[in-house]
């Protein structure tokens, strides 16, 4: 019995839907792969089961836990069989795929997908997302909640070149969703590292972006000024 979320099965479903992009894929509500197809953003409807191929070895659950964007998984799965004019993996968007896909250009067995390729495309694609998109995509990896969107988006702009996984996004946003006790005994350098302040950013500038009230709460009143 196959594991739900096997990428080979998801690829079969994706290409079945791409053959007629005006219609959703008909799949049973209780099909074990349905939640993963929803995660990938494949249009779905209630209907008959589809026949999946042999296992690929990679699992959607592992990639989600690794902070890979679902759109990157979708894009790379498509590129295993459809990569017209390409010599390497690229960060194709779903809208680009829908606009350009031609079933006559399918090549099988095509390219073999590996974790390294997914990670590389993911790092590139994260650089292309807006701060708002990064916030929404990384929310499941936060340790708490925060609704100060403008400050968080401004903070993300300082870290864009360091983002490779969704966990990296959540980690740099740590000062906004941390709800524990302040770290009053940290040295200046330790404070910078704990707050995720980039080396090239002046601490006073970082305080302005984070907000003095937040810095006071995180580091204690004596560290603000």
JSON list of C-alpha atoms in Angstrom, two decimals:
[
{"chain": "A", "resi": 1, "resn": "UNK", "atom": "CA", "xyz": [0.00, 0.00, 0.00]},
{"chain": "A", "resi": 2, "resn": "UNK", "atom": "CA", "xyz": [1.38, 3.38, -0.99]},
{"chain": "A", "resi": 3, "resn": "UNK", "atom": "CA", "xyz": [2.00, 6.23, 1.40]},
{"chain": "A", "resi": 4, "resn": "UNK", "atom": "CA", "xyz": [-0.36, 9.23, 1.03]},
{"chain": "A", "resi": 5, "resn": "UNK", "atom": "CA", "xyz": [1.43, 12.17, -0.53]},
{"chain": "A", "resi": 6, "resn": "UNK", "atom": "CA", "xyz": [3.92, 10.17, -2.59]},
{"chain": "A", "resi": 7, "resn": "UNK", "atom": "CA", "xyz": [5.12, 12.60, -5.24]},
{"chain": "A", "resi": 8, "resn": "UNK", "atom": "CA", "xyz": [4.67, 10.09, -8.06]},
{"chain": "A", "resi": 9, "resn": "UNK", "atom": "CA", "xyz": [0.96, 9.86, -7.29]},
{"chain": "A", "resi": 10, "resn": "UNK", "atom": "CA", "xyz": [0.62, 13.62, -6.99]},
{"chain": "A", "resi": 11, "resn": "UNK", "atom": "CA", "xyz": [2.40, 14.07, -10.32]},
{"chain": "A", "resi": 12, "resn": "UNK", "atom": "CA", "xyz": [-0.05, 11.73, -12.03]},
{"chain": "A", "resi": 13, "resn": "UNK", "atom": "CA", "xyz": [-2.94, 13.76, -10.62]},
{"chain": "A", "resi": 14, "resn": "UNK", "atom": "CA", "xyz": [-1.34, 17.07, -11.66]},
{"chain": "A", "resi": 15, "resn": "UNK", "atom": "CA", "xyz": [-0.83, 15.97, -15.26]},
{"chain": "A", "resi": 16, "resn": "UNK", "atom": "CA", "xyz": [-4.32, 14.50, -15.43]},
{"chain": "A", "resi": 17, "resn": "UNK", "atom": "CA", "xyz": [-5.70, 17.91, -14.48]},
{"chain": "A", "resi": 18, "resn": "UNK", "atom": "CA", "xyz": [-3.32, 19.77, -16.81]},
{"chain": "A", "resi": 19, "resn": "UNK", "atom": "CA", "xyz": [-4.68, 17.86, -19.78]},
{"chain": "A", "resi": 20, "resn": "UNK", "atom": "CA", "xyz": [-7.89, 19.89, -19.36]},
{"chain": "A", "resi": 21, "resn": "UNK", "atom": "CA", "xyz": [-6.99, 22.96, -17.34]},
{"chain": "A", "resi": 22, "resn": "UNK", "atom": "CA", "xyz": [-10.53, 24.34, -17.54]},
{"chain": "A", "resi": 23, "resn": "UNK", "atom": "CA", "xyz": [-11.82, 21.57, -15.27]},
{"chain": "A", "resi": 24, "resn": "UNK", "atom": "CA", "xyz": [-10.90, 20.43, -11.76]},
{"chain": "A", "resi": 25, "resn": "UNK", "atom": "CA", "xyz": [-9.56, 16.95, -11.14]},
{"chain": "A", "resi": 26, "resn": "UNK", "atom": "CA", "xyz": [-12.29, 14.49, -10.15]},
{"chain": "A", "resi": 27, "resn": "UNK", "atom": "CA", "xyz": [-11.18, 12.62, -7.04]},
{"chain": "A", "resi": 28, "resn": "UNK", "atom": "CA", "xyz": [-12.99, 10.97, -4.16]},
{"chain": "A", "resi": 29, "resn": "UNK", "atom": "CA", "xyz": [-13.41, 13.02, -0.97]},
{"chain": "A", "resi": 30, "resn": "UNK", "atom": "CA", "xyz": [-11.80, 10.30, 1.13]},
{"chain": "A", "resi": 31, "resn": "UNK", "atom": "CA", "xyz": [-8.88, 9.65, -1.20]},
{"chain": "A", "resi": 32, "resn": "UNK", "atom": "CA", "xyz": [-5.68, 9.71, 0.91]},
{"chain": "A", "resi": 33, "resn": "UNK", "atom": "CA", "xyz": [-3.90, 11.96, -1.60]},
{"chain": "A", "resi": 34, "resn": "UNK", "atom": "CA", "xyz": [-6.66, 14.57, -1.70]},
{"chain": "A", "resi": 35, "resn": "UNK", "atom": "CA", "xyz": [-5.31, 16.69, 1.23]},
{"chain": "A", "resi": 36, "resn": "UNK", "atom": "CA", "xyz": [-1.89, 16.83, -0.43]},
{"chain": "A", "resi": 37, "resn": "UNK", "atom": "CA", "xyz": [-3.38, 17.84, -3.78]},
{"chain": "A", "resi": 38, "resn": "UNK", "atom": "CA", "xyz": [-5.23, 20.60, -1.96]},
{"chain": "A", "resi": 39, "resn": "UNK", "atom": "CA", "xyz": [-1.93, 21.66, -0.38]},
{"chain": "A", "resi": 40, "resn": "UNK", "atom": "CA", "xyz": [-0.40, 21.85, -3.86]},
{"chain": "A", "resi": 41, "resn": "UNK", "atom": "CA", "xyz": [-3.28, 23.99, -5.07]},
{"chain": "A", "resi": 42, "resn": "UNK", "atom": "CA", "xyz": [-4.63, 21.54, -7.64]},
{"chain": "A", "resi": 43, "resn": "UNK", "atom": "CA", "xyz": [-8.29, 22.33, -8.52]},
{"chain": "A", "resi": 44, "resn": "UNK", "atom": "CA", "xyz": [-10.39, 19.42, -7.27]},
{"chain": "A", "resi": 45, "resn": "UNK", "atom": "CA", "xyz": [-13.95, 18.17, -7.57]},
{"chain": "A", "resi": 46, "resn": "UNK", "atom": "CA", "xyz": [-15.81, 15.15, -6.27]},
{"chain": "A", "resi": 47, "resn": "UNK", "atom": "CA", "xyz": [-15.57, 12.20, -8.57]},
{"chain": "A", "resi": 48, "resn": "UNK", "atom": "CA", "xyz": [-13.97, 8.89, -9.42]},
{"chain": "A", "resi": 49, "resn": "UNK", "atom": "CA", "xyz": [-10.59, 7.77, -8.19]},
{"chain": "A", "resi": 50, "resn": "UNK", "atom": "CA", "xyz": [-7.54, 8.18, -10.41]},
{"chain": "A", "resi": 51, "resn": "UNK", "atom": "CA", "xyz": [-4.89, 5.56, -11.08]},
{"chain": "A", "resi": 52, "resn": "UNK", "atom": "CA", "xyz": [-1.46, 6.50, -9.74]},
{"chain": "A", "resi": 53, "resn": "UNK", "atom": "CA", "xyz": [1.91, 5.22, -10.89]},
{"chain": "A", "resi": 54, "resn": "UNK", "atom": "CA", "xyz": [4.74, 3.63, -8.91]},
{"chain": "A", "resi": 55, "resn": "UNK", "atom": "CA", "xyz": [6.33, 5.38, -5.97]},
{"chain": "A", "resi": 56, "resn": "UNK", "atom": "CA", "xyz": [8.89, 8.17, -6.47]},
{"chain": "A", "resi": 57, "resn": "UNK", "atom": "CA", "xyz": [10.34, 7.88, -2.97]},
{"chain": "A", "resi": 58, "resn": "UNK", "atom": "CA", "xyz": [9.82, 11.55, -2.07]},
{"chain": "A", "resi": 59, "resn": "UNK", "atom": "CA", "xyz": [6.87, 12.41, 0.18]},
{"chain": "A", "resi": 60, "resn": "UNK", "atom": "CA", "xyz": [4.94, 15.66, 0.32]},
{"chain": "A", "resi": 61, "resn": "UNK", "atom": "CA", "xyz": [4.80, 15.51, 4.13]},
{"chain": "A", "resi": 62, "resn": "UNK", "atom": "CA", "xyz": [8.58, 15.51, 4.38]},
{"chain": "A", "resi": 63, "resn": "UNK", "atom": "CA", "xyz": [8.88, 18.47, 1.99]},
{"chain": "A", "resi": 64, "resn": "UNK", "atom": "CA", "xyz": [6.25, 20.45, 3.83]},
{"chain": "A", "resi": 65, "resn": "UNK", "atom": "CA", "xyz": [8.05, 19.82, 7.12]},
{"chain": "A", "resi": 66, "resn": "UNK", "atom": "CA", "xyz": [11.29, 20.96, 5.46]},
{"chain": "A", "resi": 67, "resn": "UNK", "atom": "CA", "xyz": [9.80, 24.36, 4.64]},
{"chain": "A", "resi": 68, "resn": "UNK", "atom": "CA", "xyz": [9.41, 23.86, 0.88]},
{"chain": "A", "resi": 69, "resn": "UNK", "atom": "CA", "xyz": [6.68, 25.97, -0.71]},
{"chain": "A", "resi": 70, "resn": "UNK", "atom": "CA", "xyz": [3.80, 23.91, -2.15]},
{"chain": "A", "resi": 71, "resn": "UNK", "atom": "CA", "xyz": [4.04, 25.89, -5.39]},
{"chain": "A", "resi": 72, "resn": "UNK", "atom": "CA", "xyz": [7.69, 24.83, -5.71]},
{"chain": "A", "resi": 73, "resn": "UNK", "atom": "CA", "xyz": [6.76, 21.17, -5.25]},
{"chain": "A", "resi": 74, "resn": "UNK", "atom": "CA", "xyz": [4.02, 21.57, -7.86]},
{"chain": "A", "resi": 75, "resn": "UNK", "atom": "CA", "xyz": [6.34, 23.36, -10.28]},
{"chain": "A", "resi": 76, "resn": "UNK", "atom": "CA", "xyz": [9.16, 20.85, -9.97]},
{"chain": "A", "resi": 77, "resn": "UNK", "atom": "CA", "xyz": [6.81, 17.90, -10.36]},
{"chain": "A", "resi": 78, "resn": "UNK", "atom": "CA", "xyz": [5.57, 19.40, -13.61]},
{"chain": "A", "resi": 79, "resn": "UNK", "atom": "CA", "xyz": [9.14, 19.99, -14.77]},
{"chain": "A", "resi": 80, "resn": "UNK", "atom": "CA", "xyz": [10.06, 16.33, -14.37]},
{"chain": "A", "resi": 81, "resn": "UNK", "atom": "CA", "xyz": [8.02, 15.63, -17.52]},
{"chain": "A", "resi": 82, "resn": "UNK", "atom": "CA", "xyz": [7.53, 19.08, -19.05]},
{"chain": "A", "resi": 83, "resn": "UNK", "atom": "CA", "xyz": [10.59, 21.31, -19.39]},
{"chain": "A", "resi": 84, "resn": "UNK", "atom": "CA", "xyz": [10.56, 22.82, -22.90]},
{"chain": "A", "resi": 85, "resn": "UNK", "atom": "CA", "xyz": [13.81, 24.62, -23.73]},
{"chain": "A", "resi": 86, "resn": "UNK", "atom": "CA", "xyz": [15.20, 24.11, -20.22]},
{"chain": "A", "resi": 87, "resn": "UNK", "atom": "CA", "xyz": [18.55, 22.71, -19.20]},
{"chain": "A", "resi": 88, "resn": "UNK", "atom": "CA", "xyz": [17.92, 22.95, -15.45]},
{"chain": "A", "resi": 89, "resn": "UNK", "atom": "CA", "xyz": [15.17, 23.44, -12.90]},
{"chain": "A", "resi": 90, "resn": "UNK", "atom": "CA", "xyz": [13.57, 26.89, -12.77]},
{"chain": "A", "resi": 91, "resn": "UNK", "atom": "CA", "xyz": [11.04, 28.60, -10.52]},
{"chain": "A", "resi": 92, "resn": "UNK", "atom": "CA", "xyz": [8.03, 28.29, -12.83]},
{"chain": "A", "resi": 93, "resn": "UNK", "atom": "CA", "xyz": [4.82, 29.66, -11.37]},
{"chain": "A", "resi": 94, "resn": "UNK", "atom": "CA", "xyz": [1.49, 27.88, -11.62]},
{"chain": "A", "resi": 95, "resn": "UNK", "atom": "CA", "xyz": [0.09, 30.67, -13.80]},
{"chain": "A", "resi": 96, "resn": "UNK", "atom": "CA", "xyz": [3.03, 30.31, -16.19]},
{"chain": "A", "resi": 97, "resn": "UNK", "atom": "CA", "xyz": [2.51, 26.57, -16.38]},
{"chain": "A", "resi": 98, "resn": "UNK", "atom": "CA", "xyz": [-1.21, 26.99, -17.06]},
{"chain": "A", "resi": 99, "resn": "UNK", "atom": "CA", "xyz": [-0.52, 29.55, -19.79]},
{"chain": "A", "resi": 100, "resn": "UNK", "atom": "CA", "xyz": [2.25, 27.65, -21.58]},
{"chain": "A", "resi": 101, "resn": "UNK", "atom": "CA", "xyz": [1.66, 23.94, -20.97]},
{"chain": "A", "resi": 102, "resn": "UNK", "atom": "CA", "xyz": [1.56, 21.86, -24.14]},
{"chain": "A", "resi": 103, "resn": "UNK", "atom": "CA", "xyz": [1.00, 18.10, -23.69]},
{"chain": "A", "resi": 104, "resn": "UNK", "atom": "CA", "xyz": [2.87, 17.42, -26.93]},
{"chain": "A", "resi": 105, "resn": "UNK", "atom": "CA", "xyz": [6.06, 18.61, -25.19]},
{"chain": "A", "resi": 106, "resn": "UNK", "atom": "CA", "xyz": [5.88, 16.00, -22.43]},
{"chain": "A", "resi": 107, "resn": "UNK", "atom": "CA", "xyz": [9.03, 13.89, -22.11]},
{"chain": "A", "resi": 108, "resn": "UNK", "atom": "CA", "xyz": [8.99, 10.59, -20.25]},
{"chain": "A", "resi": 109, "resn": "UNK", "atom": "CA", "xyz": [10.66, 9.27, -18.22]},
{"chain": "A", "resi": 110, "resn": "UNK", "atom": "CA", "xyz": [12.02, 12.81, -18.13]},
{"chain": "A", "resi": 111, "resn": "UNK", "atom": "CA", "xyz": [14.03, 14.31, -15.26]},
{"chain": "A", "resi": 112, "resn": "UNK", "atom": "CA", "xyz": [14.44, 12.64, -11.89]},
{"chain": "A", "resi": 113, "resn": "UNK", "atom": "CA", "xyz": [13.45, 14.94, -9.06]},
{"chain": "A", "resi": 114, "resn": "UNK", "atom": "CA", "xyz": [15.69, 15.15, -6.00]},
{"chain": "A", "resi": 115, "resn": "UNK", "atom": "CA", "xyz": [15.53, 16.96, -2.67]},
{"chain": "A", "resi": 116, "resn": "UNK", "atom": "CA", "xyz": [18.50, 19.18, -3.59]},
{"chain": "A", "resi": 117, "resn": "UNK", "atom": "CA", "xyz": [16.73, 20.54, -6.68]},
{"chain": "A", "resi": 118, "resn": "UNK", "atom": "CA", "xyz": [13.61, 21.34, -4.65]},
{"chain": "A", "resi": 119, "resn": "UNK", "atom": "CA", "xyz": [15.64, 23.14, -2.02]},
{"chain": "A", "resi": 120, "resn": "UNK", "atom": "CA", "xyz": [17.50, 25.18, -4.63]},
{"chain": "A", "resi": 121, "resn": "UNK", "atom": "CA", "xyz": [14.33, 26.28, -6.43]},
{"chain": "A", "resi": 122, "resn": "UNK", "atom": "CA", "xyz": [12.67, 26.99, -3.10]},
{"chain": "A", "resi": 123, "resn": "UNK", "atom": "CA", "xyz": [15.49, 29.33, -2.02]},
{"chain": "A", "resi": 124, "resn": "UNK", "atom": "CA", "xyz": [15.21, 31.19, -5.31]},
{"chain": "A", "resi": 125, "resn": "UNK", "atom": "CA", "xyz": [11.42, 31.44, -5.21]},
{"chain": "A", "resi": 126, "resn": "UNK", "atom": "CA", "xyz": [11.41, 32.81, -1.66]},
{"chain": "A", "resi": 127, "resn": "UNK", "atom": "CA", "xyz": [13.43, 35.78, -2.93]},
{"chain": "A", "resi": 128, "resn": "UNK", "atom": "CA", "xyz": [10.64, 36.56, -5.40]},
{"chain": "A", "resi": 129, "resn": "UNK", "atom": "CA", "xyz": [7.77, 36.59, -2.90]},
{"chain": "A", "resi": 130, "resn": "UNK", "atom": "CA", "xyz": [6.47, 39.79, -1.38]},
{"chain": "A", "resi": 131, "resn": "UNK", "atom": "CA", "xyz": [6.83, 40.25, 2.39]},
{"chain": "A", "resi": 132, "resn": "UNK", "atom": "CA", "xyz": [3.08, 39.67, 2.75]},
{"chain": "A", "resi": 133, "resn": "UNK", "atom": "CA", "xyz": [3.31, 36.40, 0.81]},
{"chain": "A", "resi": 134, "resn": "UNK", "atom": "CA", "xyz": [6.23, 35.32, 2.98]},
{"chain": "A", "resi": 135, "resn": "UNK", "atom": "CA", "xyz": [4.21, 36.03, 6.12]},
{"chain": "A", "resi": 136, "resn": "UNK", "atom": "CA", "xyz": [1.28, 33.95, 4.95]},
{"chain": "A", "resi": 137, "resn": "UNK", "atom": "CA", "xyz": [3.43, 31.07, 3.71]},
{"chain": "A", "resi": 138, "resn": "UNK", "atom": "CA", "xyz": [5.45, 30.80, 6.94]},
{"chain": "A", "resi": 139, "resn": "UNK", "atom": "CA", "xyz": [2.61, 31.16, 9.43]},
{"chain": "A", "resi": 140, "resn": "UNK", "atom": "CA", "xyz": [2.44, 27.46, 10.29]},
{"chain": "A", "resi": 141, "resn": "UNK", "atom": "CA", "xyz": [6.05, 27.62, 11.52]},
{"chain": "A", "resi": 142, "resn": "UNK", "atom": "CA", "xyz": [5.54, 30.49, 13.95]},
{"chain": "A", "resi": 143, "resn": "UNK", "atom": "CA", "xyz": [5.60, 29.73, 17.66]},
{"chain": "A", "resi": 144, "resn": "UNK", "atom": "CA", "xyz": [2.89, 32.31, 18.37]},
{"chain": "A", "resi": 145, "resn": "UNK", "atom": "CA", "xyz": [0.68, 34.93, 16.78]},
{"chain": "A", "resi": 146, "resn": "UNK", "atom": "CA", "xyz": [1.32, 38.54, 15.78]},
{"chain": "A", "resi": 147, "resn": "UNK", "atom": "CA", "xyz": [-0.76, 40.93, 13.71]},
{"chain": "A", "resi": 148, "resn": "UNK", "atom": "CA", "xyz": [1.68, 43.83, 13.32]},
{"chain": "A", "resi": 149, "resn": "UNK", "atom": "CA", "xyz": [1.92, 43.22, 9.61]},
{"chain": "A", "resi": 150, "resn": "UNK", "atom": "CA", "xyz": [3.65, 46.43, 8.55]},
{"chain": "A", "resi": 151, "resn": "UNK", "atom": "CA", "xyz": [6.48, 46.06, 11.06]},
{"chain": "A", "resi": 152, "resn": "UNK", "atom": "CA", "xyz": [6.87, 42.38, 10.23]},
{"chain": "A", "resi": 153, "resn": "UNK", "atom": "CA", "xyz": [7.02, 43.08, 6.50]},
{"chain": "A", "resi": 154, "resn": "UNK", "atom": "CA", "xyz": [9.63, 45.77, 7.05]},
{"chain": "A", "resi": 155, "resn": "UNK", "atom": "CA", "xyz": [11.67, 43.38, 9.18]},
{"chain": "A", "resi": 156, "resn": "UNK", "atom": "CA", "xyz": [11.49, 40.68, 6.51]},
{"chain": "A", "resi": 157, "resn": "UNK", "atom": "CA", "xyz": [12.98, 43.03, 3.93]},
{"chain": "A", "resi": 158, "resn": "UNK", "atom": "CA", "xyz": [16.20, 43.07, 5.97]},
{"chain": "A", "resi": 159, "resn": "UNK", "atom": "CA", "xyz": [16.47, 39.28, 5.81]},
{"chain": "A", "resi": 160, "resn": "UNK", "atom": "CA", "xyz": [15.45, 38.42, 2.24]},
{"chain": "A", "resi": 161, "resn": "UNK", "atom": "CA", "xyz": [18.87, 37.25, 1.08]},
{"chain": "A", "resi": 162, "resn": "UNK", "atom": "CA", "xyz": [19.05, 34.79, 4.01]},
{"chain": "A", "resi": 163, "resn": "UNK", "atom": "CA", "xyz": [15.77, 33.00, 3.35]},
{"chain": "A", "resi": 164, "resn": "UNK", "atom": "CA", "xyz": [15.98, 29.49, 1.94]},
{"chain": "A", "resi": 165, "resn": "UNK", "atom": "CA", "xyz": [13.20, 27.67, 3.83]},
{"chain": "A", "resi": 166, "resn": "UNK", "atom": "CA", "xyz": [9.94, 28.77, 5.42]},
{"chain": "A", "resi": 167, "resn": "UNK", "atom": "CA", "xyz": [11.56, 28.03, 8.78]},
{"chain": "A", "resi": 168, "resn": "UNK", "atom": "CA", "xyz": [14.08, 30.77, 7.99]},
{"chain": "A", "resi": 169, "resn": "UNK", "atom": "CA", "xyz": [11.20, 33.22, 7.54]},
{"chain": "A", "resi": 170, "resn": "UNK", "atom": "CA", "xyz": [9.65, 32.19, 10.85]},
{"chain": "A", "resi": 171, "resn": "UNK", "atom": "CA", "xyz": [13.02, 32.34, 12.59]},
{"chain": "A", "resi": 172, "resn": "UNK", "atom": "CA", "xyz": [13.79, 35.90, 11.56]},
{"chain": "A", "resi": 173, "resn": "UNK", "atom": "CA", "xyz": [10.28, 36.89, 12.70]},
{"chain": "A", "resi": 174, "resn": "UNK", "atom": "CA", "xyz": [11.03, 35.44, 16.12]},
{"chain": "A", "resi": 175, "resn": "UNK", "atom": "CA", "xyz": [10.93, 38.83, 17.93]},
{"chain": "A", "resi": 176, "resn": "UNK", "atom": "CA", "xyz": [7.33, 39.31, 16.81]},
{"chain": "A", "resi": 177, "resn": "UNK", "atom": "CA", "xyz": [5.87, 36.01, 17.95]},
{"chain": "A", "resi": 178, "resn": "UNK", "atom": "CA", "xyz": [7.99, 35.24, 21.02]},
{"chain": "A", "resi": 179, "resn": "UNK", "atom": "CA", "xyz": [5.87, 35.30, 24.17]},
{"chain": "A", "resi": 180, "resn": "UNK", "atom": "CA", "xyz": [8.37, 34.10, 26.80]},
{"chain": "A", "resi": 181, "resn": "UNK", "atom": "CA", "xyz": [10.35, 35.89, 29.48]},
{"chain": "A", "resi": 182, "resn": "UNK", "atom": "CA", "xyz": [12.84, 38.66, 28.52]},
{"chain": "A", "resi": 183, "resn": "UNK", "atom": "CA", "xyz": [16.54, 37.83, 28.20]},
{"chain": "A", "resi": 184, "resn": "UNK", "atom": "CA", "xyz": [17.99, 40.51, 30.44]},
{"chain": "A", "resi": 185, "resn": "UNK", "atom": "CA", "xyz": [21.46, 38.97, 30.88]},
{"chain": "A", "resi": 186, "resn": "UNK", "atom": "CA", "xyz": [22.51, 38.90, 27.22]},
{"chain": "A", "resi": 187, "resn": "UNK", "atom": "CA", "xyz": [25.58, 40.72, 25.95]},
{"chain": "A", "resi": 188, "resn": "UNK", "atom": "CA", "xyz": [25.14, 43.19, 23.11]},
{"chain": "A", "resi": 189, "resn": "UNK", "atom": "CA", "xyz": [26.22, 40.61, 20.54]},
{"chain": "A", "resi": 190, "resn": "UNK", "atom": "CA", "xyz": [24.04, 37.93, 22.09]},
{"chain": "A", "resi": 191, "resn": "UNK", "atom": "CA", "xyz": [21.10, 40.33, 22.02]},
{"chain": "A", "resi": 192, "resn": "UNK", "atom": "CA", "xyz": [21.68, 41.00, 18.31]},
{"chain": "A", "resi": 193, "resn": "UNK", "atom": "CA", "xyz": [21.78, 37.29, 17.55]},
{"chain": "A", "resi": 194, "resn": "UNK", "atom": "CA", "xyz": [18.76, 36.48, 19.69]},
{"chain": "A", "resi": 195, "resn": "UNK", "atom": "CA", "xyz": [16.67, 39.19, 18.03]},
{"chain": "A", "resi": 196, "resn": "UNK", "atom": "CA", "xyz": [17.87, 38.08, 14.58]},
{"chain": "A", "resi": 197, "resn": "UNK", "atom": "CA", "xyz": [19.37, 41.51, 13.76]},
{"chain": "A", "resi": 198, "resn": "UNK", "atom": "CA", "xyz": [21.46, 41.28, 10.55]},
{"chain": "A", "resi": 199, "resn": "UNK", "atom": "CA", "xyz": [25.12, 42.20, 11.02]},
{"chain": "A", "resi": 200, "resn": "UNK", "atom": "CA", "xyz": [24.90, 45.14, 8.63]},
{"chain": "A", "resi": 201, "resn": "UNK", "atom": "CA", "xyz": [21.93, 46.72, 10.44]},
{"chain": "A", "resi": 202, "resn": "UNK", "atom": "CA", "xyz": [22.59, 49.21, 13.23]},
{"chain": "A", "resi": 203, "resn": "UNK", "atom": "CA", "xyz": [20.98, 48.10, 16.49]},
{"chain": "A", "resi": 204, "resn": "UNK", "atom": "CA", "xyz": [19.22, 51.46, 16.91]},
{"chain": "A", "resi": 205, "resn": "UNK", "atom": "CA", "xyz": [17.72, 51.11, 13.43]},
{"chain": "A", "resi": 206, "resn": "UNK", "atom": "CA", "xyz": [16.61, 47.60, 14.31]},
{"chain": "A", "resi": 207, "resn": "UNK", "atom": "CA", "xyz": [14.96, 48.95, 17.46]},
{"chain": "A", "resi": 208, "resn": "UNK", "atom": "CA", "xyz": [12.97, 51.43, 15.38]},
{"chain": "A", "resi": 209, "resn": "UNK", "atom": "CA", "xyz": [11.69, 48.67, 13.10]},
{"chain": "A", "resi": 210, "resn": "UNK", "atom": "CA", "xyz": [10.91, 46.25, 15.90]},
{"chain": "A", "resi": 211, "resn": "UNK", "atom": "CA", "xyz": [9.44, 48.96, 18.12]},
{"chain": "A", "resi": 212, "resn": "UNK", "atom": "CA", "xyz": [10.90, 50.12, 21.43]},
{"chain": "A", "resi": 213, "resn": "UNK", "atom": "CA", "xyz": [8.08, 48.55, 23.42]},
{"chain": "A", "resi": 214, "resn": "UNK", "atom": "CA", "xyz": [8.82, 45.16, 21.92]},
{"chain": "A", "resi": 215, "resn": "UNK", "atom": "CA", "xyz": [12.56, 45.46, 22.48]},
{"chain": "A", "resi": 216, "resn": "UNK", "atom": "CA", "xyz": [11.90, 46.47, 26.07]},
{"chain": "A", "resi": 217, "resn": "UNK", "atom": "CA", "xyz": [9.72, 43.43, 26.57]},
{"chain": "A", "resi": 218, "resn": "UNK", "atom": "CA", "xyz": [12.27, 41.09, 24.96]},
{"chain": "A", "resi": 219, "resn": "UNK", "atom": "CA", "xyz": [15.44, 42.47, 26.53]},
{"chain": "A", "resi": 220, "resn": "UNK", "atom": "CA", "xyz": [14.27, 44.43, 29.54]},
{"chain": "A", "resi": 221, "resn": "UNK", "atom": "CA", "xyz": [13.78, 48.18, 29.93]},
{"chain": "A", "resi": 222, "resn": "UNK", "atom": "CA", "xyz": [17.49, 48.82, 30.62]},
{"chain": "A", "resi": 223, "resn": "UNK", "atom": "CA", "xyz": [18.47, 47.73, 27.08]},
{"chain": "A", "resi": 224, "resn": "UNK", "atom": "CA", "xyz": [16.30, 50.33, 25.31]},
{"chain": "A", "resi": 225, "resn": "UNK", "atom": "CA", "xyz": [17.48, 53.84, 24.59]}
]
